[in-house]
Short mmCIF file of C-alpha atoms in Angstrom, two decimals:
data_model
loop_
_atom_site.label_atom_id
_atom_site.label_comp_id
_atom_site.label_asym_id
_atom_site.label_seq_id
_atom_site.Cartn_x
_atom_site.Cartn_y
_atom_site.Cartn_z
CA UNK A 1 -16.61 28.92 -45.91
CA UNK A 2 -18.31 26.56 -43.43
CA UNK A 3 -16.74 23.13 -43.08
CA UNK A 4 -18.88 20.20 -44.23
CA UNK A 5 -18.44 18.09 -41.08
CA UNK A 6 -20.06 18.24 -37.66
CA UNK A 7 -17.98 18.20 -34.49
CA UNK A 8 -19.45 17.27 -31.11
CA UNK A 9 -17.77 18.78 -28.05
CA UNK A 10 -18.47 16.65 -24.95
CA UNK A 11 -17.96 18.39 -21.60
CA UNK A 12 -18.84 16.69 -18.28
CA UNK A 13 -19.52 19.10 -15.42
CA UNK A 14 -19.60 18.57 -11.67
CA UNK A 15 -19.93 21.67 -9.45
CA UNK A 16 -18.58 23.90 -12.25
CA UNK A 17 -20.67 27.05 -11.79
CA UNK A 18 -17.49 29.16 -11.76
CA UNK A 19 -16.26 27.95 -15.14
CA UNK A 20 -19.39 26.90 -17.09
CA UNK A 21 -19.93 30.24 -18.87
CA UNK A 22 -16.26 30.80 -19.66
CA UNK A 23 -15.95 27.28 -21.06
CA UNK A 24 -19.02 27.77 -23.26
CA UNK A 25 -18.01 31.18 -24.63
CA UNK A 26 -14.44 30.13 -25.30
CA UNK A 27 -15.60 27.08 -27.22
CA UNK A 28 -18.26 28.98 -29.16
CA UNK A 29 -15.82 31.73 -30.12
CA UNK A 30 -13.45 29.08 -31.46
CA UNK A 31 -16.20 27.38 -33.49
CA UNK A 32 -17.59 30.58 -35.02
CA UNK A 33 -14.16 32.06 -35.77
CA UNK A 34 -13.18 28.93 -37.72
CA UNK A 35 -16.58 28.34 -39.39
CA UNK A 36 -17.02 24.91 -37.82
CA UNK A 37 -20.40 23.16 -37.63
CA UNK A 38 -20.70 22.16 -34.00
CA UNK A 39 -22.85 20.77 -31.25
CA UNK A 40 -21.99 21.16 -27.58
CA UNK A 41 -23.02 18.37 -25.22
CA UNK A 42 -22.70 19.51 -21.61
CA UNK A 43 -23.41 16.83 -19.00
CA UNK A 44 -24.40 17.94 -15.52
CA UNK A 45 -23.18 15.06 -13.34
CA UNK A 46 -25.43 15.65 -10.35
CA UNK A 47 -24.08 19.09 -9.41
CA UNK A 48 -25.84 20.67 -6.44
CA UNK A 49 -24.62 24.19 -7.14
CA UNK A 50 -25.85 26.58 -9.86
CA UNK A 51 -24.30 24.67 -12.78
CA UNK A 52 -27.55 23.36 -14.30
CA UNK A 53 -29.26 26.77 -14.10
CA UNK A 54 -26.35 28.41 -15.92
CA UNK A 55 -26.43 25.74 -18.62
CA UNK A 56 -30.20 26.07 -19.07
CA UNK A 57 -29.84 29.82 -19.50
CA UNK A 58 -27.11 29.36 -22.12
CA UNK A 59 -29.21 26.82 -24.02
CA UNK A 60 -32.00 29.38 -24.50
CA UNK A 61 -29.78 31.27 -26.92
CA UNK A 62 -27.99 28.42 -28.71
CA UNK A 63 -29.82 25.69 -30.61
CA UNK A 64 -26.54 23.75 -30.89
CA UNK A 65 -26.19 23.30 -27.13
CA UNK A 66 -27.50 20.02 -25.72
CA UNK A 67 -27.70 19.52 -21.97
CA UNK A 68 -27.87 16.12 -20.28
CA UNK A 69 -28.85 16.36 -16.63
CA UNK A 70 -28.19 13.25 -14.49
CA UNK A 71 -30.54 12.22 -11.67
CA UNK A 72 -27.49 12.16 -9.33
CA UNK A 73 -23.70 11.99 -9.48
CA UNK A 74 -22.66 8.94 -11.54
CA UNK A 75 -19.01 9.90 -12.04
CA UNK A 76 -16.84 11.46 -14.72
CA UNK A 77 -16.45 8.33 -16.86
CA UNK A 78 -20.19 7.73 -17.04
CA UNK A 79 -20.79 11.39 -17.87
CA UNK A 80 -18.38 11.14 -20.80
CA UNK A 81 -20.10 7.90 -21.86
CA UNK A 82 -23.48 9.66 -21.94
CA UNK A 83 -21.99 12.37 -24.12
CA UNK A 84 -20.57 9.85 -26.60
CA UNK A 85 -23.85 7.92 -26.76
CA UNK A 86 -25.80 11.13 -27.46
CA UNK A 87 -23.48 12.82 -29.95
CA UNK A 88 -24.30 13.26 -33.64
CA UNK A 89 -20.96 14.49 -34.96
CA UNK A 90 -18.60 13.05 -37.54
CA UNK A 91 -16.01 13.50 -34.80
CA UNK A 92 -16.27 14.11 -31.06
CA UNK A 93 -13.88 15.88 -28.71
CA UNK A 94 -13.89 15.00 -25.01
CA UNK A 95 -12.66 17.71 -22.65
CA UNK A 96 -13.11 18.96 -19.09
CA UNK A 97 -14.81 22.22 -18.22
CA UNK A 98 -11.96 23.67 -16.14
CA UNK A 99 -10.03 24.82 -19.28
CA UNK A 100 -6.78 23.19 -18.16
CA UNK A 101 -6.89 21.50 -21.56
CA UNK A 102 -6.99 24.42 -24.05
CA UNK A 103 -9.95 24.36 -26.49
CA UNK A 104 -7.64 25.85 -29.13
CA UNK A 105 -5.94 22.44 -29.38
CA UNK A 106 -9.09 21.17 -31.09
CA UNK A 107 -7.93 22.75 -34.38
CA UNK A 108 -4.68 20.75 -34.69
CA UNK A 109 -6.64 17.67 -33.59
CA UNK A 110 -9.03 18.18 -36.51
CA UNK A 111 -6.04 18.60 -38.82
CA UNK A 112 -4.63 15.24 -37.67
CA UNK A 113 -8.05 13.66 -38.20
CA UNK A 114 -8.14 14.98 -41.76
CA UNK A 115 -4.73 13.35 -42.28
CA UNK A 116 -6.35 9.98 -41.57
CA UNK A 117 -6.09 9.43 -37.80
CA UNK A 118 -9.11 8.04 -35.97
CA UNK A 119 -8.00 9.06 -32.47
CA UNK A 120 -5.98 12.14 -31.55
CA UNK A 121 -5.22 12.59 -27.85
CA UNK A 122 -3.52 15.41 -25.97
CA UNK A 123 -0.21 14.57 -24.30
CA UNK A 124 0.86 16.86 -21.45
CA UNK A 125 4.45 18.10 -21.44
CA UNK A 126 3.97 20.31 -18.36
CA UNK A 127 1.21 20.59 -15.74
CA UNK A 128 0.77 24.06 -14.24
CA UNK A 129 -0.94 24.64 -10.90
CA UNK A 130 -0.39 21.12 -9.58
CA UNK A 131 1.62 20.40 -6.43
CA UNK A 132 4.55 18.00 -6.10
CA UNK A 133 2.39 15.21 -4.64
CA UNK A 134 -0.08 15.42 -7.54
CA UNK A 135 2.72 15.36 -10.13
CA UNK A 136 4.44 12.44 -8.39
CA UNK A 137 1.28 10.33 -8.08
CA UNK A 138 0.31 11.07 -11.70
CA UNK A 139 3.77 9.98 -12.90
CA UNK A 140 3.71 6.65 -11.08
CA UNK A 141 0.01 6.15 -11.83
CA UNK A 142 0.77 5.74 -15.54
CA UNK A 143 3.86 3.60 -14.92
CA UNK A 144 1.97 1.24 -12.62
CA UNK A 145 -1.04 1.16 -14.93
CA UNK A 146 1.03 0.26 -17.97
CA UNK A 147 2.91 -2.41 -16.03
CA UNK A 148 -0.29 -4.05 -14.81
CA UNK A 149 -2.48 -3.56 -17.87
CA UNK A 150 -2.65 -5.83 -20.92
CA UNK A 151 -3.01 -2.81 -23.22
CA UNK A 152 -0.77 0.23 -23.69
CA UNK A 153 -2.07 3.42 -22.05
CA UNK A 154 -0.28 6.51 -23.42
CA UNK A 155 1.73 8.25 -20.69
CA UNK A 156 0.73 11.76 -19.49
CA UNK A 157 -2.67 11.67 -21.19
CA UNK A 158 -6.18 12.02 -19.88
CA UNK A 159 -9.55 11.83 -21.60
CA UNK A 160 -8.89 14.99 -23.64
CA UNK A 161 -9.01 13.61 -27.17
CA UNK A 162 -10.71 13.54 -30.54
CA UNK A 163 -12.42 10.36 -31.73
CA UNK A 164 -14.04 9.85 -35.12
CA UNK A 165 -17.32 8.17 -36.01
CA UNK A 166 -15.71 4.74 -36.48
CA UNK A 167 -14.40 4.80 -32.92
CA UNK A 168 -17.68 6.23 -31.59
CA UNK A 169 -19.68 3.40 -33.16
CA UNK A 170 -17.34 0.74 -31.75
CA UNK A 171 -17.37 2.42 -28.33
CA UNK A 172 -21.17 2.27 -28.25
CA UNK A 173 -21.00 -1.52 -28.60
CA UNK A 174 -19.06 -1.82 -25.32
CA UNK A 175 -21.56 -2.44 -22.53
CA UNK A 176 -19.42 -2.73 -19.37
CA UNK A 177 -20.54 -0.65 -16.40
CA UNK A 178 -17.18 0.04 -14.73
CA UNK A 179 -15.65 2.26 -17.38
CA UNK A 180 -12.07 3.33 -18.02
CA UNK A 181 -12.51 5.35 -21.19
CA UNK A 182 -8.90 5.96 -22.19
CA UNK A 183 -8.30 2.23 -21.83
CA UNK A 184 -11.43 1.39 -23.83
CA UNK A 185 -10.38 3.69 -26.67
CA UNK A 186 -6.85 2.24 -26.66
CA UNK A 187 -8.38 -1.25 -26.80
CA UNK A 188 -10.58 -0.30 -29.79
CA UNK A 189 -7.46 0.44 -31.81
CA UNK A 190 -7.50 2.04 -35.28
CA UNK A 191 -4.99 4.73 -36.20
CA UNK A 192 -4.02 6.81 -33.16
CA UNK A 193 -1.63 9.70 -32.58
CA UNK A 194 -1.05 12.53 -30.10
CA UNK A 195 -0.41 16.25 -29.89
CA UNK A 196 1.82 17.64 -27.14
CA UNK A 197 0.69 20.66 -25.14
CA UNK A 198 1.30 22.53 -21.91
CA UNK A 199 -1.50 21.97 -19.44
CA UNK A 200 -2.76 25.18 -17.84
CA UNK A 201 -4.04 25.94 -14.35
CA UNK A 202 -7.76 25.69 -13.68
CA UNK A 203 -9.65 28.78 -14.81
CA UNK A 204 -11.45 28.84 -11.45
CA UNK A 205 -12.59 26.55 -8.65
CA UNK A 206 -10.96 23.42 -7.25
CA UNK A 207 -10.23 20.04 -8.77
CA UNK A 208 -13.07 17.51 -8.60
CA UNK A 209 -10.69 14.57 -9.04
CA UNK A 210 -8.98 13.85 -5.69
CA UNK A 211 -6.60 10.97 -4.91
CA UNK A 212 -9.40 8.50 -4.08
CA UNK A 213 -10.89 9.04 -7.55
CA UNK A 214 -7.47 8.45 -9.11
CA UNK A 215 -7.18 5.18 -7.17
CA UNK A 216 -10.67 4.14 -8.34
CA UNK A 217 -9.68 4.98 -11.92
CA UNK A 218 -6.51 2.88 -11.58
CA UNK A 219 -8.57 0.00 -10.19
CA UNK A 220 -10.99 0.22 -13.13
CA UNK A 221 -8.08 0.24 -15.58
CA UNK A 222 -6.33 -2.74 -14.03
CA UNK A 223 -9.36 -4.94 -13.33
CA UNK A 224 -10.99 -4.19 -16.70
CA UNK A 225 -7.90 -4.63 -18.87
CA UNK A 226 -5.57 -6.98 -17.02
CA UNK A 227 -5.32 -10.51 -15.67
CA UNK A 228 -1.91 -9.78 -14.11
CA UNK A 229 -3.15 -9.60 -10.50
CA UNK A 230 -4.49 -13.15 -10.86
CA UNK A 231 -1.21 -14.29 -12.43
CA UNK A 232 0.76 -12.68 -9.58
CA UNK A 233 -1.36 -14.57 -7.03
CA UNK A 234 -0.69 -17.84 -8.88
CA UNK A 235 3.08 -17.24 -9.07
CA UNK A 236 3.20 -16.12 -5.44
CA UNK A 237 1.30 -19.22 -4.33
CA UNK A 238 3.70 -21.45 -6.28
CA UNK A 239 6.71 -19.70 -4.75
CA UNK A 240 5.41 -20.00 -1.19
CA UNK A 241 4.55 -23.67 -1.71
CA UNK A 242 8.09 -24.34 -2.97
CA UNK A 243 9.65 -22.47 -0.03
CA UNK A 244 7.43 -24.40 2.40
CA UNK A 245 8.68 -27.73 0.99
CA UNK A 246 12.31 -26.57 1.24
CA UNK A 247 11.78 -25.37 4.82
CA UNK A 248 10.19 -28.69 5.76
CA UNK A 249 13.16 -30.61 4.27
CA UNK A 250 15.58 -28.30 6.10
CA UNK A 251 13.87 -28.97 9.46
CA UNK A 252 13.95 -32.76 8.95
CA UNK A 253 17.64 -32.76 7.96
CA UNK A 254 18.53 -30.42 10.84
CA UNK A 255 16.86 -32.68 13.40
CA UNK A 256 18.28 -35.92 11.95
CA UNK A 257 21.85 -34.66 11.61
CA UNK A 258 22.15 -32.74 14.87
CA UNK A 259 19.72 -34.90 16.81
CA UNK A 260 18.61 -31.80 18.59
CA UNK A 261 15.16 -30.54 19.40
CA UNK A 262 14.89 -27.12 17.81
CA UNK A 263 12.20 -24.62 18.72
CA UNK A 264 10.81 -23.08 15.59
CA UNK A 265 8.05 -21.07 17.28
CA UNK A 266 9.28 -17.71 16.00
CA UNK A 267 9.68 -19.01 12.46
CA UNK A 268 6.26 -20.66 12.52
CA UNK A 269 4.56 -17.49 13.83
CA UNK A 270 6.28 -15.42 11.13
CA UNK A 271 5.21 -17.89 8.44
CA UNK A 272 1.63 -17.91 9.73
CA UNK A 273 1.46 -14.11 9.61
CA UNK A 274 2.99 -14.13 6.12
CA UNK A 275 0.53 -16.72 4.83
CA UNK A 276 -2.43 -14.95 6.45
CA UNK A 277 -1.46 -11.64 4.83
CA UNK A 278 -1.03 -13.25 1.43
CA UNK A 279 -4.34 -15.08 1.73
CA UNK A 280 -6.19 -11.86 2.64
CA UNK A 281 -4.53 -10.01 -0.25
CA UNK A 282 -5.44 -12.82 -2.64
CA UNK A 283 -9.03 -12.87 -1.41
CA UNK A 284 -9.22 -9.10 -1.86
CA UNK A 285 -8.03 -9.28 -5.46
CA UNK A 286 -10.36 -12.18 -6.24
CA UNK A 287 -13.16 -10.22 -4.56
CA UNK A 288 -12.61 -7.24 -6.87
CA UNK A 289 -12.88 -9.44 -9.95
CA UNK A 290 -15.93 -11.20 -8.51
CA UNK A 291 -17.61 -7.87 -7.76
CA UNK A 292 -17.09 -6.82 -11.39
CA UNK A 293 -18.88 -9.97 -12.53
CA UNK A 294 -21.68 -9.25 -10.03
CA UNK A 295 -21.98 -5.62 -11.22
CA UNK A 296 -22.27 -6.71 -14.84
CA UNK A 297 -24.86 -9.39 -14.01
CA UNK A 298 -27.16 -6.85 -12.34
CA UNK A 299 -27.74 -5.09 -15.68
CA UNK A 300 -28.21 -1.70 -14.07
CA UNK A 301 -27.70 1.28 -16.39
CA UNK A 302 -24.39 3.12 -15.85
CA UNK A 303 -26.31 6.39 -15.44
CA UNK A 304 -29.85 7.77 -15.31
CA UNK A 305 -30.80 10.91 -17.22
CA UNK A 306 -33.26 13.16 -15.42
CA UNK A 307 -33.80 15.40 -18.43
CA UNK A 308 -32.37 16.52 -21.73
CA UNK A 309 -32.48 20.16 -22.71
CA UNK A 310 -32.14 21.62 -26.18
CA UNK A 311 -33.52 24.76 -27.75
CA UNK A 312 -36.09 23.91 -30.39
CA UNK A 313 -35.49 25.24 -33.86
CA UNK A 314 -38.02 27.81 -34.96
CA UNK A 315 -40.15 26.74 -37.88
CA UNK A 316 -39.89 29.06 -40.83
CA UNK A 317 -43.17 30.55 -41.94
CA UNK A 318 -43.87 29.94 -45.61
CA UNK A 319 -46.21 32.37 -47.29
CA UNK A 320 -47.97 31.21 -50.43
CA UNK A 321 -48.97 33.80 -52.99
CA UNK A 322 -51.58 32.94 -55.61
CA UNK A 323 -51.71 34.84 -58.81
CA UNK A 324 -55.17 34.73 -60.33
CA UNK A 325 -55.41 35.62 -63.97
CA UNK A 326 -58.55 37.38 -64.98
#
């Protein structure tokens, strides 16, 4: 019996020629085996390898495969956004092409959705194939993000999740250009839960999400969902002002009581360096917020689609027979 709902599987791809076919066949096998109505939305995020050619070939044999081909690389978060904006499903599942997040987890996600949850995200209990540095930075990434952010970001989660039509519709109303999708979905709210799983090694190829991308993601999360950096600057400025007043009083008392000329050159130089560093840091933080305002005011689209590819459904021929009575 075929289920009466449609599920959209959104998969961004960037230089994934080694995993594109395996990802497609593994997903399709899962859908057919469980009689699920599906559409696949594969987004080619400006790959310069053979990814788009492989996807085009696959689409020739599957009317349920949609391909969105970007004009250049616009980044993972914008690729996912394009998938969400172009999906037709009652629910959508966001996942990466490298198969570190097992497609088979989609089934328990659907079960949770049927129980009444609007968002079901995957929570990693272990992460195979990742070195100590990657594990350490990922651990403190979530701690730092949750400390700085005004919303709660679930620990050890990525963008691998199921979202229902309510969440999709609310997501499509959000127009910001610098996107932090897991933060945006947390901000939307509704009923959310998680499923724990063991993250696997990449099926093939190398990670396309190096440390600099993680830092950019953290910046997007903090600047988009937190005013804490500005509050820290304010508190730091107040503290330094108070310490400056106390130091000034100390110098006056010292000179009046001891009647001695004291050279404070070293202290003054230290204070000047300290103040200069704090001022530069403050300007940097203010600059990041200002740049966000500038980015939003430009009204540029977050991505440009070069082409969309989908196999056209064949029209059924209808033969009309006329019976003529003599």
